Short mmCIF file of C-alpha atoms in Angstrom, two decimals:
data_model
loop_
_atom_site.label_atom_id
_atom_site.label_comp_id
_atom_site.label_asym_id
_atom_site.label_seq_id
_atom_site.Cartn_x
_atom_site.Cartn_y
_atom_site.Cartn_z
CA UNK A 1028 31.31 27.69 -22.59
CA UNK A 1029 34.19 25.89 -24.62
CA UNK A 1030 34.25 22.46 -24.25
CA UNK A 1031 37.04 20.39 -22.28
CA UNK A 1032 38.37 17.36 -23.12
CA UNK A 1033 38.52 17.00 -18.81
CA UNK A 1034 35.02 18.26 -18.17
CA UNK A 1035 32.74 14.81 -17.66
CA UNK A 1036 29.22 14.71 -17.45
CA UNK A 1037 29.29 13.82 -13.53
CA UNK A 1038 31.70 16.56 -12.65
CA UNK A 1039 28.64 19.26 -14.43
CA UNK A 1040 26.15 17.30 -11.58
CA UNK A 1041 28.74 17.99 -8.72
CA UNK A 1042 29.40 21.56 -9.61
CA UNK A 1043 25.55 22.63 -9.35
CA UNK A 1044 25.08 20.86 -6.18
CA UNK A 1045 27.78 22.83 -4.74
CA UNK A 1046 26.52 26.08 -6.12
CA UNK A 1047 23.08 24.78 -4.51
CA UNK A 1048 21.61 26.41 -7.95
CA UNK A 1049 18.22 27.79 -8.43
CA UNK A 1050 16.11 29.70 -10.42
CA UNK A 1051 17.33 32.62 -8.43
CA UNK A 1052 20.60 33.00 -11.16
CA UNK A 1053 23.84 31.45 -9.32
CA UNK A 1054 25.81 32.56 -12.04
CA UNK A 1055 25.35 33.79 -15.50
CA UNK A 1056 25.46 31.14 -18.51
CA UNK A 1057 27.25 30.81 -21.27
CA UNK A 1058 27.59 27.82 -23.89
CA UNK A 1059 29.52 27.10 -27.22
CA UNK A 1060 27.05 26.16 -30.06
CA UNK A 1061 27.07 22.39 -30.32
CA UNK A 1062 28.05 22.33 -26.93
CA UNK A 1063 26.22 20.67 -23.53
CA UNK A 1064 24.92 23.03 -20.73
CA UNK A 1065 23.58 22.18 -17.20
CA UNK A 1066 20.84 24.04 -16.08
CA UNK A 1067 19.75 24.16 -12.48
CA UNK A 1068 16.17 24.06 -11.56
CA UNK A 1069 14.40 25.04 -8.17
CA UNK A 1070 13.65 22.19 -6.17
CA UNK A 1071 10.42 19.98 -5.39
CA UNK A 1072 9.51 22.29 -2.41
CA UNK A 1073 8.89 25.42 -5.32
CA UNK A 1074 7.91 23.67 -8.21
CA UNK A 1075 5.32 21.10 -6.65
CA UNK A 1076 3.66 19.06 -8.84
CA UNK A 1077 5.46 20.74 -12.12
CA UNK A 1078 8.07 19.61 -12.67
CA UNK A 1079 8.53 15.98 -15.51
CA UNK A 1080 11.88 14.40 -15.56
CA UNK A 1081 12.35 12.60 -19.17
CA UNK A 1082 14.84 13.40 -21.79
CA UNK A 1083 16.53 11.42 -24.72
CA UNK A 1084 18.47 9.14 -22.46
CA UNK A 1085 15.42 7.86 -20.42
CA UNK A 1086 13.41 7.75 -23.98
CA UNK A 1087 16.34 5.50 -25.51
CA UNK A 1088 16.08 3.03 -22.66
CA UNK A 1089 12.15 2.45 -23.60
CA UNK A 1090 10.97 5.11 -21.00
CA UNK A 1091 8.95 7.98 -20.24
CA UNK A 1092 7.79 10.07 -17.62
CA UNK A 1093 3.89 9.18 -18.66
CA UNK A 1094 2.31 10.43 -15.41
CA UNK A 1095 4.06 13.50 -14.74
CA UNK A 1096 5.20 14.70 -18.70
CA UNK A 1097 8.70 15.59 -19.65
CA UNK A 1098 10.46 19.01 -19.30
CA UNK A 1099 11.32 20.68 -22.92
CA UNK A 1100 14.06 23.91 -22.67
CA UNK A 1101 13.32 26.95 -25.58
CA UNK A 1102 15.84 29.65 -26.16
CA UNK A 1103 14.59 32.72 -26.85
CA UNK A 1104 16.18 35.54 -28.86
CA UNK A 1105 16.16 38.52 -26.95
CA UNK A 1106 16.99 40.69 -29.35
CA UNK A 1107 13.87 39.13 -31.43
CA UNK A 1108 14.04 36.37 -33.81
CA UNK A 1109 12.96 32.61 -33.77
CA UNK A 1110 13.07 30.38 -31.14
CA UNK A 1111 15.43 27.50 -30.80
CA UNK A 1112 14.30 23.97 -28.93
CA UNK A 1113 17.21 22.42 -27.63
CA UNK A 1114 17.79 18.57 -27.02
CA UNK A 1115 17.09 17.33 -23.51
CA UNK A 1116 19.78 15.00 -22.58
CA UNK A 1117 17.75 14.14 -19.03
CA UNK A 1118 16.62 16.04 -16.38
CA UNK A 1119 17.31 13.91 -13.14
CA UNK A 1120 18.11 15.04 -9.38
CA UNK A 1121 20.98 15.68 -7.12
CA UNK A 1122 20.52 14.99 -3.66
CA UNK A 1123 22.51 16.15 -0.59
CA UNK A 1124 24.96 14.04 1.56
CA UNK A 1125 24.04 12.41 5.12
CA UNK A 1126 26.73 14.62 6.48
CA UNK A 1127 26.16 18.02 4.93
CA UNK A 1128 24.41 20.71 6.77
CA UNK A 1129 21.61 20.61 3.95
CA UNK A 1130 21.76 16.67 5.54
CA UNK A 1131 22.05 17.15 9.06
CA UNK A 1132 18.73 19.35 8.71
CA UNK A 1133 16.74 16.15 8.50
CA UNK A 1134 14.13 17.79 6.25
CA UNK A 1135 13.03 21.21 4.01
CA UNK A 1136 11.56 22.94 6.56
CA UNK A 1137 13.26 26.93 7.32
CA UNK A 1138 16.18 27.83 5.00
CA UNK A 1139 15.53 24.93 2.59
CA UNK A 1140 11.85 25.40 2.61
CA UNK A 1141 12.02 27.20 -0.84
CA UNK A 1142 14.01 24.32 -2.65
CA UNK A 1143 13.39 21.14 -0.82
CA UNK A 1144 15.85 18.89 -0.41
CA UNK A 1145 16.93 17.53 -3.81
CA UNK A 1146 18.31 20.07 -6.48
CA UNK A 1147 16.67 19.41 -9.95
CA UNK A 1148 18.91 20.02 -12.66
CA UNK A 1149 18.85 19.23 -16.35
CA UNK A 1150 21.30 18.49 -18.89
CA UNK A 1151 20.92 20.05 -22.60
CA UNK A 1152 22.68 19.68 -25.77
CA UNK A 1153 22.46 23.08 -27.80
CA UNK A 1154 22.11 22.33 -31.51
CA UNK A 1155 25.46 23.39 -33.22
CA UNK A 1156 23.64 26.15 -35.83
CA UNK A 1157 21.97 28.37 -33.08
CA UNK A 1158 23.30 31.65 -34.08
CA UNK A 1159 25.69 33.36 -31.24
CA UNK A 1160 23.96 35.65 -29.53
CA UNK A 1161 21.72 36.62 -25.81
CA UNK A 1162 18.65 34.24 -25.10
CA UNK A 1163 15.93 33.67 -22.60
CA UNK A 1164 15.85 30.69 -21.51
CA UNK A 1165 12.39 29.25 -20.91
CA UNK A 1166 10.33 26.04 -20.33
CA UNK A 1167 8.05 24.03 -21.56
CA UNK A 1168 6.06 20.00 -20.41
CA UNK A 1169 4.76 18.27 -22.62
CA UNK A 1170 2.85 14.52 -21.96
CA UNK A 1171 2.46 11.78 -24.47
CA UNK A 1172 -1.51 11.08 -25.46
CA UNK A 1173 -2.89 7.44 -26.41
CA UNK A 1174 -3.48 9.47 -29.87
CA UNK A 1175 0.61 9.59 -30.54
CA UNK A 1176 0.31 13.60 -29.98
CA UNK A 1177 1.46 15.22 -26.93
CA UNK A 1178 -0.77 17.44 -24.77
CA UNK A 1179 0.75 20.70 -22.76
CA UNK A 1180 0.80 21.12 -18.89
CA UNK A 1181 1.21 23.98 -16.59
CA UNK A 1182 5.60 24.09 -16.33
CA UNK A 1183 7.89 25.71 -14.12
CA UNK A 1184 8.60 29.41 -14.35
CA UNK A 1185 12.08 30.13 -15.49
CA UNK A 1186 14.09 33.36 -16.48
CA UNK A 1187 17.94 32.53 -17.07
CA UNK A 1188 19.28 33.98 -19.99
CA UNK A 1189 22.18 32.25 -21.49
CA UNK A 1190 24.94 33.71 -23.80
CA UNK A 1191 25.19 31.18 -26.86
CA UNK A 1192 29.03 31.38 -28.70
CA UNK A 1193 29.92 30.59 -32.23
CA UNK A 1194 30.66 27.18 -32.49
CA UNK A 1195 34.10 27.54 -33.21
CA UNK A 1196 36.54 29.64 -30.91
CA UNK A 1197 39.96 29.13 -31.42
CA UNK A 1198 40.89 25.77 -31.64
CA UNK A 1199 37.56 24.84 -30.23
CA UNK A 1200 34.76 22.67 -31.73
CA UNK A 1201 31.30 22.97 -29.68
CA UNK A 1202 30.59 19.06 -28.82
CA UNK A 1203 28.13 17.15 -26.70
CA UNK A 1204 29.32 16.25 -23.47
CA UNK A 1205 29.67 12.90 -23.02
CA UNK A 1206 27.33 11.26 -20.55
CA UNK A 1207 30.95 9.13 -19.12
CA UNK A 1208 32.95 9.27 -16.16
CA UNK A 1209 36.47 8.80 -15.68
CA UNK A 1210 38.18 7.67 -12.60
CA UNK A 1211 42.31 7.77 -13.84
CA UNK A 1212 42.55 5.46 -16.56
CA UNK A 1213 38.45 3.89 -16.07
CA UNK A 1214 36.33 5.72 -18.08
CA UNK A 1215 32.57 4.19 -17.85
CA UNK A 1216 29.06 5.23 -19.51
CA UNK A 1217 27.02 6.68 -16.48
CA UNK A 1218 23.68 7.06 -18.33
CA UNK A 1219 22.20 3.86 -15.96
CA UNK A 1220 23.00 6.11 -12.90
CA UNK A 1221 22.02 8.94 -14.18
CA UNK A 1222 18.61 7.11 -14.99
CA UNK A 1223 18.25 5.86 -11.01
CA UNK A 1224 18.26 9.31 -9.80
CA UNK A 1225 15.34 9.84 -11.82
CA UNK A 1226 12.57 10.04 -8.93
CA UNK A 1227 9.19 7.59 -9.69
CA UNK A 1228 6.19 9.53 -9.55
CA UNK A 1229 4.77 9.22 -5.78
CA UNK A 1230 1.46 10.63 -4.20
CA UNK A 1231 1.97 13.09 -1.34
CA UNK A 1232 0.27 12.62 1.84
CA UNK A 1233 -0.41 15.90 3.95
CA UNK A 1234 -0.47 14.66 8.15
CA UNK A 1235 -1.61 17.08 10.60
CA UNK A 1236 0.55 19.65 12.17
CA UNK A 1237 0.91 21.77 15.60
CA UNK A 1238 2.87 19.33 15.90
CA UNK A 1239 2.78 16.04 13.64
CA UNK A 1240 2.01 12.59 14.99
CA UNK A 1241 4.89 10.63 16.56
CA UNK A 1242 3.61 7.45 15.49
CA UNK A 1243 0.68 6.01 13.35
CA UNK A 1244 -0.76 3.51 11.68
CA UNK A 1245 -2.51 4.28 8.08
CA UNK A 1246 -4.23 2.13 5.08
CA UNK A 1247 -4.17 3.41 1.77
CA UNK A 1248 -6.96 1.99 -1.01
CA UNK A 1249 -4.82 2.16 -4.52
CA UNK A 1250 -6.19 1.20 -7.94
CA UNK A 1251 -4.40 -1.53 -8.33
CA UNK A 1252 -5.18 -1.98 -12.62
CA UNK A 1253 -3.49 1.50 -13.47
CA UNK A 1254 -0.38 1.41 -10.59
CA UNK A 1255 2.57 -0.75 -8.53
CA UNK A 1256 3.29 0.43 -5.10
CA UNK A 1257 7.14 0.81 -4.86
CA UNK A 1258 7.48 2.39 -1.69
CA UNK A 1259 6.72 4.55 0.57
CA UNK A 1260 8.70 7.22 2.17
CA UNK A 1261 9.09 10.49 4.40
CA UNK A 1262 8.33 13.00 2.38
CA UNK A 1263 10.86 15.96 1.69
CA UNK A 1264 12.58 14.42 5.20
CA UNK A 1265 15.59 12.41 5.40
CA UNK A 1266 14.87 10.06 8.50
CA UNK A 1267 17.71 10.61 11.04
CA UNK A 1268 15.12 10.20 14.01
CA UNK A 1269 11.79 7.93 12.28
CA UNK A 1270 11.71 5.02 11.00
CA UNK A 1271 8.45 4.02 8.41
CA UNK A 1272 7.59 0.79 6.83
CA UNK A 1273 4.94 -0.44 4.81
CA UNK A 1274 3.55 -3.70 3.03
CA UNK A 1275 1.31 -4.04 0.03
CA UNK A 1276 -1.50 -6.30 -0.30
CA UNK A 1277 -2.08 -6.04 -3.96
CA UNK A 1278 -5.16 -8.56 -4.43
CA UNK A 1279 -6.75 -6.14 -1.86
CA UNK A 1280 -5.06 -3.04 -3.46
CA UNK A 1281 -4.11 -2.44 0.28
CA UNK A 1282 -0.66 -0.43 1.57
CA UNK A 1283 -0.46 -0.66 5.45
CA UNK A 1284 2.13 2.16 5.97
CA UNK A 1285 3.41 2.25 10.11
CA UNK A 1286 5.70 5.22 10.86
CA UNK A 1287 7.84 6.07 14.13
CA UNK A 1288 8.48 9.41 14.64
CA UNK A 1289 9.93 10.16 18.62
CA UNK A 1290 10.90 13.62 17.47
CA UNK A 1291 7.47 14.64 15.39
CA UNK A 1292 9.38 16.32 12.23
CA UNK A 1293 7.48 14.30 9.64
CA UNK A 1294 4.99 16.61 8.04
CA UNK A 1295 4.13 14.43 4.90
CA UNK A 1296 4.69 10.99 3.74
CA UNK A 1297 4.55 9.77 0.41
CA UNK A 1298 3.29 6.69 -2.14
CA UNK A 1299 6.05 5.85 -4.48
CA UNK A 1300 4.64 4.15 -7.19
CA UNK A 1301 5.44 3.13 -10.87
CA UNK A 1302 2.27 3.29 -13.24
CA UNK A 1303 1.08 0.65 -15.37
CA UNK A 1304 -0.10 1.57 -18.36
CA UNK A 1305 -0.77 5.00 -18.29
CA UNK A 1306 -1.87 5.60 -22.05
CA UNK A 1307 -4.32 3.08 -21.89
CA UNK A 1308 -5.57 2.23 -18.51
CA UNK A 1309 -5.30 6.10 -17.56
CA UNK A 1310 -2.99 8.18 -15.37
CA UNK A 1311 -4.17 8.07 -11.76
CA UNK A 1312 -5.21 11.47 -9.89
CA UNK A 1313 -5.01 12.36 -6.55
CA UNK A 1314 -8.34 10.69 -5.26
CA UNK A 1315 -8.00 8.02 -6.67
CA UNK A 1316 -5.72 7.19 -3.61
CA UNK A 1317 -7.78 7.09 -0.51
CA UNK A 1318 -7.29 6.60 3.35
CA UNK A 1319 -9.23 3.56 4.50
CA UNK A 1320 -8.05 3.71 7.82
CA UNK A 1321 -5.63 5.82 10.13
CA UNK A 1322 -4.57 5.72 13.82
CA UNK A 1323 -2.43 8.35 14.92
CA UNK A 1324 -0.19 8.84 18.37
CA UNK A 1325 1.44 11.82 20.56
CA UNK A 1326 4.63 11.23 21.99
CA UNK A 1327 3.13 9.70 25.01
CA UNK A 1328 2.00 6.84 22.56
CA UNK A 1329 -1.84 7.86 23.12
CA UNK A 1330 -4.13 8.59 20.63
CA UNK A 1331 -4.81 11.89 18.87
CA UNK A 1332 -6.67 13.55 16.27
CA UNK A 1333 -5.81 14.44 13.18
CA UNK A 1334 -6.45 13.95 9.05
CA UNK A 1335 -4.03 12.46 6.63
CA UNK A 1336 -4.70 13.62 3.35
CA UNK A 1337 -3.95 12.91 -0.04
CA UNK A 1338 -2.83 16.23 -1.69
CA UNK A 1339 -0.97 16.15 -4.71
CA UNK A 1340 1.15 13.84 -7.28
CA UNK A 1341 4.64 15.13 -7.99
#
């Protein structure tokens, strides 16, 4: 679509988390050659563990999405012809308000279990020669290799077609967005924030169900040469009614995670972590995390059964 001089990079964010976008096709596309596009992803729920965040802004701050690969967007002619790469400005995430019924829900479970709780949405710049025409759009992640090639990973299914328009209509140039925002007569670069809502890779944790613990009590094992615990948190759950906290012991490679959970909604928990150096001490996998130790509680604070179990890396 033609670019506006009043159309800011922030305002494209705000939109799709109103339209709650999906793969399932909101609304049909349509961008100016030269121009910037958002496109609206599925959430973590769906996708699991492939999805990569990345994109040029993230690479020009000295950054990439090592563990989990970055997310590349092809157009493809439908009527037959070559296929285009666009640029990736960033993919990043949107995440509801506290006070929103998305919010208020606490977690992903019914209605939201398709989507999760935090839209993923990526910003592209179309180069300014595609030729005007109907395209499928599809994608494409790709991780960096200690070799300086990059290898290809399984990628999210995705079937929006886009209408592409000359790049001049009218009076109007196709132009990159700019990645500002403008508040009356402040107009700031927001590429730093739009860098934090990048998630860190974490480490799901399954807990048992029918229904979850209220409480426990759980050490994690981590190898401590290839990762940096950052956190850990309720997975896919926005604690209204829990509270977890955790310490890390790193000369033991240790994480002592205690949750409270009166109401018994969390189903997962996970290990935020940033990783080390993943070309050349290795990406970690899934067992290399492992439970050392858990204690878990019913709502009458006595002990119960019940596994937690690492199950994927997202």
């Amino acid at each position: 679509m033609p670019r506006s001089a009043s159309i800011r990079f922030l305002t494209i964010l705000a939109v799709l988390a109103v339209l709650g976008g999906c793969s399932a096709r909101p609304l049909p596309l349509s961008v100016q050659a030269g121009a910037s596009v958002a496109i609206a992803l599925a959430g973590e729920a769906a996708l699991g563990d492939a999805v990569g965040y990345g994109g040029e802004l993230l690479a020009a701050s000295g950054r990439h999405d090592d563990q989990r690969g970055e997310l590349r967007f092809v157009l493809q002619p439908i009527a037959g012809g070559s296929e285009r790469e666009v640029s990736t400005r960033i993919v990043t995430r949107v995440l509801p308000d506290p006070a929103s019924e998305t919010g208020l829900r606490n977690s992903a479970h019914a209605s939201l279990a398709a989507f999760g709780i935090a839209q993923i949405v990526a910003i592209l710049d179309v180069p300014s020669d595609v030729a005007p025409g109907e395209y499928e759009v599809s994608v494409r992640r790709l991780r960096r290799t200690d070799s300086g090639e990059s290898e290809s990973l399984p990628a999210p299914l995705y079937g929006q077609r886009i209408s592409v328009l000359p790049a001049t209509v009218g009076s109007s140039t196709g132009a990159p967005t700019p990645s500002t925002t403008k508040v009356g007569a402040f107009e700031a670069d927001a590429s730093a924030q739009l860098i934090d809502l990048i998630p860190l890779p974490k480490l799901v944790l399954a807990l048992p169900k029918s229904p979850p613990p209220a409480a426990l009590r759980l050490v994690l094992g981590y190898p401590a040469e290839k990762i940096r615990p950052r956190a850990v948190i309720e997975e896919q759950h926005l604690g209204r009614s829990s509270i977890v906290s955790w310490r890390d012991d790193p000369e033991r490679a240790r994480v002592t995670v205690d949750l409270v959970d009166p109401s018994a909604s969390v189903e997962a928990i996970a290990l935020v972590f940033e990783p080390k150096q993943p070309l050349s001490a290795g990406r970690i996998g899934v067992s290399e995390v492992f439970v050392v130790s858990s204690t878990l509680y019913d709502r009458d604070g006595r002990e119960r059964e019940g596994a937690v179990t690492p199950v994927s890396i997202r």
